[in-house]
GROMACS .gro file of C-alpha atoms in nm:
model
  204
    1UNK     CA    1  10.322   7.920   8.340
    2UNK     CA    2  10.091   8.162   8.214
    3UNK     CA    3  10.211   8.527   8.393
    4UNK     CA    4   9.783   8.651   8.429
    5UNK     CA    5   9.661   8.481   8.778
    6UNK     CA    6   9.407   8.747   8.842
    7UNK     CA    7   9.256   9.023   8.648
    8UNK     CA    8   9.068   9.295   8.729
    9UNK     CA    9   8.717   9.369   8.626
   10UNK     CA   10   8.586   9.719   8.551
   11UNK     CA   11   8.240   9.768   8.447
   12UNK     CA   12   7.922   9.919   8.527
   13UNK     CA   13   7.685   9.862   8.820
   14UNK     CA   14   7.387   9.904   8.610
   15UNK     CA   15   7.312   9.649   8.285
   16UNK     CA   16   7.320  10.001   8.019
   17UNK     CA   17   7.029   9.959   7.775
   18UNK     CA   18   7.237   9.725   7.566
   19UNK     CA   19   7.158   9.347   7.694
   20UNK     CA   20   7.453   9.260   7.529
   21UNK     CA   21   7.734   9.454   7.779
   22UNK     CA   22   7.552   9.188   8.080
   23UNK     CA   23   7.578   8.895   7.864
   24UNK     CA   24   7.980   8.998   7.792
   25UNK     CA   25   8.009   9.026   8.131
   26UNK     CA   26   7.909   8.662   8.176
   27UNK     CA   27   8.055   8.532   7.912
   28UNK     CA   28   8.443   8.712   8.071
   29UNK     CA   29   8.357   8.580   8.390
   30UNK     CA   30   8.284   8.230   8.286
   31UNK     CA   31   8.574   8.274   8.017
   32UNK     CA   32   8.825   8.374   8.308
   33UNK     CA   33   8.741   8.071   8.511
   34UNK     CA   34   8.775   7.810   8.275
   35UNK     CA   35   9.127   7.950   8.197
   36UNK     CA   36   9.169   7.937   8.568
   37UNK     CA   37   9.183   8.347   8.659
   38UNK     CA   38   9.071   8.475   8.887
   39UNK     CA   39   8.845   8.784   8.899
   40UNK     CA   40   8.907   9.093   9.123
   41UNK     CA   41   8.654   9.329   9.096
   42UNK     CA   42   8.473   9.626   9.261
   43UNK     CA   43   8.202   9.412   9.441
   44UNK     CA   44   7.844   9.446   9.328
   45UNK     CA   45   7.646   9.224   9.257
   46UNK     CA   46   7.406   9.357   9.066
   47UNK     CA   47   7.406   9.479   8.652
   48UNK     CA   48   7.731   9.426   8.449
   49UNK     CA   49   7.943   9.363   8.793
   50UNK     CA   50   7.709   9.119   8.926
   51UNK     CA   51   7.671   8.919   8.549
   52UNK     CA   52   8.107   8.905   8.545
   53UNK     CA   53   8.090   8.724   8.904
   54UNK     CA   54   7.825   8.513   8.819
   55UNK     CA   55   7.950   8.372   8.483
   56UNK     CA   56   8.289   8.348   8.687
   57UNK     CA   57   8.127   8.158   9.009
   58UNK     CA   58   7.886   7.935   8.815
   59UNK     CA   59   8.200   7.816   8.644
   60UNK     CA   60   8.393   7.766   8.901
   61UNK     CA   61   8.591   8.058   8.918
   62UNK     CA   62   8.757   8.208   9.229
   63UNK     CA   63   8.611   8.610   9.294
   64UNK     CA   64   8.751   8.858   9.520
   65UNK     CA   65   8.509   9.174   9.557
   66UNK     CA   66   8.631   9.498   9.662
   67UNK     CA   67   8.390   9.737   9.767
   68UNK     CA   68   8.371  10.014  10.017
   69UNK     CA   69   8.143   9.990  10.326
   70UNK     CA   70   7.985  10.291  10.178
   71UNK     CA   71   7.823  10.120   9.854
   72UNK     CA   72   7.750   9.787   9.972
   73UNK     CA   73   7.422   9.867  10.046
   74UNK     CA   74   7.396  10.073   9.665
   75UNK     CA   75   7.582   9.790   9.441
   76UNK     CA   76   7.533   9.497   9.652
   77UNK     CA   77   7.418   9.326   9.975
   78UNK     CA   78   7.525   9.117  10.277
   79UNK     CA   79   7.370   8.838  10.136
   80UNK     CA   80   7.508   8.885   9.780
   81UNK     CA   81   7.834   8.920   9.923
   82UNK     CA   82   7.844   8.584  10.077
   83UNK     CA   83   7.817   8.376   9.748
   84UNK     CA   84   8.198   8.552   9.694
   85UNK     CA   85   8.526   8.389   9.761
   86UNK     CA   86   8.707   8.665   9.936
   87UNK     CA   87   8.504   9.026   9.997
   88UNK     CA   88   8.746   9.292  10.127
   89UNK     CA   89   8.549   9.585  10.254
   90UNK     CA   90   8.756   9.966  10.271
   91UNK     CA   91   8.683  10.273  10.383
   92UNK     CA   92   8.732  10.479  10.114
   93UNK     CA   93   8.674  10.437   9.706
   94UNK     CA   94   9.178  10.516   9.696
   95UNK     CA   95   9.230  10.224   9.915
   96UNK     CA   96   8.942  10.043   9.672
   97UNK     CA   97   9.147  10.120   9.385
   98UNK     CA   98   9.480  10.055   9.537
   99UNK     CA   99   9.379   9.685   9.680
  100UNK     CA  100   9.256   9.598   9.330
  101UNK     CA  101   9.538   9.723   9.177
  102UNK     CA  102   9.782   9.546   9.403
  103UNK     CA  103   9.582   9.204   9.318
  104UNK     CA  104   9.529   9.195   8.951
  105UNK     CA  105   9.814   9.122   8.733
  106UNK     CA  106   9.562   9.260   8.414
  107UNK     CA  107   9.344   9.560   8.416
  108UNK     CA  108   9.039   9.513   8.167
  109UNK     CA  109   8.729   9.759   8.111
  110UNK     CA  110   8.389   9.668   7.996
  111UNK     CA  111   8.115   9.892   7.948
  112UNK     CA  112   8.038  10.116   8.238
  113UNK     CA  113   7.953  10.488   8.345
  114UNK     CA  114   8.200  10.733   8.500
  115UNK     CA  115   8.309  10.512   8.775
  116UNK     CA  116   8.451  10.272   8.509
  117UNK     CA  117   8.597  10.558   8.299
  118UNK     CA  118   8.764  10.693   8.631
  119UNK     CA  119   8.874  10.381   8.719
  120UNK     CA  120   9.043  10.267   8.351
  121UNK     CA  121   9.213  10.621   8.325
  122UNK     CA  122   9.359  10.633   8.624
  123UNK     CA  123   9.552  10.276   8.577
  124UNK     CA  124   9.634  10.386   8.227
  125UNK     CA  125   9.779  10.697   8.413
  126UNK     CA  126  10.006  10.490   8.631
  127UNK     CA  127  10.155  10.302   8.307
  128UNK     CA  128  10.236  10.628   8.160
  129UNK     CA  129  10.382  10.704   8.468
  130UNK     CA  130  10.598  10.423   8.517
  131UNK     CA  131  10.407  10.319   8.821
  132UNK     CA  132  10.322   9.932   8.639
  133UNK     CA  133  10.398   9.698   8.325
  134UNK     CA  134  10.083   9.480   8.310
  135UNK     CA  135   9.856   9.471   8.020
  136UNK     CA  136   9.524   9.693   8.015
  137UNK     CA  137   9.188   9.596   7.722
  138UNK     CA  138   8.921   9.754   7.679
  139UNK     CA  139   8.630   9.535   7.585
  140UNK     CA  140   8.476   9.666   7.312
  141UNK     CA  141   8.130   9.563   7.233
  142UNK     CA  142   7.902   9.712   6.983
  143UNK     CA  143   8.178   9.971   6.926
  144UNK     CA  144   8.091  10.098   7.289
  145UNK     CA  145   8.457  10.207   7.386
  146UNK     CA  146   8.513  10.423   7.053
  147UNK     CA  147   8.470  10.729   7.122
  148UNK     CA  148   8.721  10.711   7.461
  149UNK     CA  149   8.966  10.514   7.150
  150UNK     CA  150   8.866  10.835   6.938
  151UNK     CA  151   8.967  11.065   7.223
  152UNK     CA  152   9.282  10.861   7.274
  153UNK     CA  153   9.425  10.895   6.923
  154UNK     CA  154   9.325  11.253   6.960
  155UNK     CA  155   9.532  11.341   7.269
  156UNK     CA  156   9.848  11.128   7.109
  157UNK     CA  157   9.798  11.329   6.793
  158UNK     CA  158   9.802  11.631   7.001
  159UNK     CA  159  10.132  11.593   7.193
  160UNK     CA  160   9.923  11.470   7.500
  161UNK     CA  161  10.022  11.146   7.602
  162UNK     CA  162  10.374  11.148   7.653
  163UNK     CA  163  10.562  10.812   7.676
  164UNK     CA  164  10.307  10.679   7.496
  165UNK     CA  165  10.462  10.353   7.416
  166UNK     CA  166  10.394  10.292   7.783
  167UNK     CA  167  10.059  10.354   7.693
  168UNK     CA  168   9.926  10.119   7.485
  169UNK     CA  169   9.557   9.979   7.598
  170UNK     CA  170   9.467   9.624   7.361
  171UNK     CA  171   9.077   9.629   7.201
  172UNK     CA  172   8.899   9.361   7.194
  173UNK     CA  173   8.570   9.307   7.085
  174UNK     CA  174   8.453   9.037   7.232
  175UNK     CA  175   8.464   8.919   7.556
  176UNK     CA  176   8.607   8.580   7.472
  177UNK     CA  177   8.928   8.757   7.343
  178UNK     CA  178   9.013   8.909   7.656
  179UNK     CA  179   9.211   8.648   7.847
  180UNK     CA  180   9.426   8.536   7.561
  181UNK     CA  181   9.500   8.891   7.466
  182UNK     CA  182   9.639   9.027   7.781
  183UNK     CA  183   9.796   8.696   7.856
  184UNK     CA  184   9.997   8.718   7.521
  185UNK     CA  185  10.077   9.114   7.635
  186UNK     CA  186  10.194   8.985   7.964
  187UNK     CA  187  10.429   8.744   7.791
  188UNK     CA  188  10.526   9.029   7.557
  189UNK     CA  189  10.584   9.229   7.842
  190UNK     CA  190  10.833   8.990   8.060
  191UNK     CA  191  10.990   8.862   7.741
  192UNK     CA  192  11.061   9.261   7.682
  193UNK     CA  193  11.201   9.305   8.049
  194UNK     CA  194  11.436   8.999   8.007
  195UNK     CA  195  11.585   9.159   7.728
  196UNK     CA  196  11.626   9.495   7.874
  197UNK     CA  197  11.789   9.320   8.207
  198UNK     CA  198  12.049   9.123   7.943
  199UNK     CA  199  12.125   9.394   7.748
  200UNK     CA  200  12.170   9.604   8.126
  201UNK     CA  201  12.415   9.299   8.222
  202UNK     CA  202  12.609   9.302   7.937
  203UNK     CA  203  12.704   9.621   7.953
  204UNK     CA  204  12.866   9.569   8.337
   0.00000   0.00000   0.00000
C-alpha cells in the first residue's frame, strides 16, 4: 500500500515571472491525482496555488484547501472555493499550518515567496526536532531552490543544523519526480522504523 495518501502543497500565490513554476504546479497537481494523492494545500486559487489545484481537480484529484478567513478574499474567493473538495477555513495563519501538517503524510515546496520559505522551514524545523518522520522535496525548477540548498549546506558546514540526518529535504527537478520520490522516502522511512522497533525488541 503505498504509505503517501496526501501531500502537502507549498507554493506561491502569485505565478513569479517564470511561466514555468505555474505549469509545474499543474503538472504536480495532475501528477498527484493520477497516482491517487491527494493535495492539501493553503487554499488559493489563484497563481502557482491555484495552477496545483487545478491540474489536481481537472484530473480527478481530491483537494483540501486550508486558508484563513483573513486571506480568502487576497488568495482566493467564495466562488473559487467551491470547485474544492473539502475547504477548512481558521482563524489564524498556526492553526493553518498545524491542520495541514496534521493531514499530509509529505511536505513538498515549489516555488514561492516568503510565505512558502516560512512555511518549508518551519516543517524542516519540526524533523530536526523530532516532532515528524515524513519525507519533505523541494521542487526545483530552473535551479529556483539553490540558493536556500546553498544556504543549507552552508549552515551544516557550519555546525548549524544539528541532527542533521533528521534533516534531509529530497530535490527534485521536475515536478513529475515528486510523488515517486517522497513515496520511496516514506518507504525508506517505515522500513527504517521497523528495524529500529526489532532491534528495540530484541534487546528485551
Amino acid at each position: 500500500m503505498n504509505p503517501i495518501r496526501s501531500i502537502c502543497v507549498y507554493c506561491g500565490s502569485s505565478s513569479g515571472r517564470n511561466g514555468t513554476y505555474v505549469a509545474a504546479g499543474y503538472a504536480l497537481g495532475r501528477s498527484m491525482a493520477e497516482a491517487g494523492v491527494q493535495l492539501v494545500y493553503g487554499g488559493g486559487t489563484k497563481g502557482i496555488m491555484g495552477a496545483v489545484a487545478r491540474g489536481t481537480l481537472e484530473a480527478g484529484g481530491r483537494v483540501t484547501g486550508i486558508i484563513p478567513r483573513f486571506l480568502i478574499n487576497k488568495e482566493a474567493s467564495q466562488t473559487a472555493l467551491g470547485t474544492l473538495d473539502d475547504v477548512i477555513v481558521t482563524e489564524d495563519m498556526h492553526t493553518r499550518k498545524h491542520t495541514m501538517f496534521e493531514k499530509s503524510d509529505a511536505f513538498v515546496a515549489l516555488p514561492g515567496g516568503i510565505g512558502t520559505l516560512e512555511e518549508v522551514v518551519e516543517i524542516m524545523t519540526w524533523a530536526q526536532l523530532g516532532r515528524h518522520r515524513k519525507p519533505i522535496a523541494f521542487v526545483n525548477i530552473d535551479g529556483f531552490w539553490n540558493p536556500m540548498l546553498a544556504l543549507l549546506d552552508h549552515m551544516r558546514a557550519e555546525g548549524f543544523v544539528h541532527t542533521g540526518h533528521l534533516v534531509k529535504p529530497l530535490v527534485v527537478d521536475a515536478a513529475e519526480a515528486v510523488v515517486p520520490a517522497v513515496t520511496a522516502q516514506a518507504a525508506a522511512f517505515a522500513e527504517a522504523a521497523a528495524e529500529g522497533d526489532t532491534r528495540v525488541i530484541g534487546r528485551l
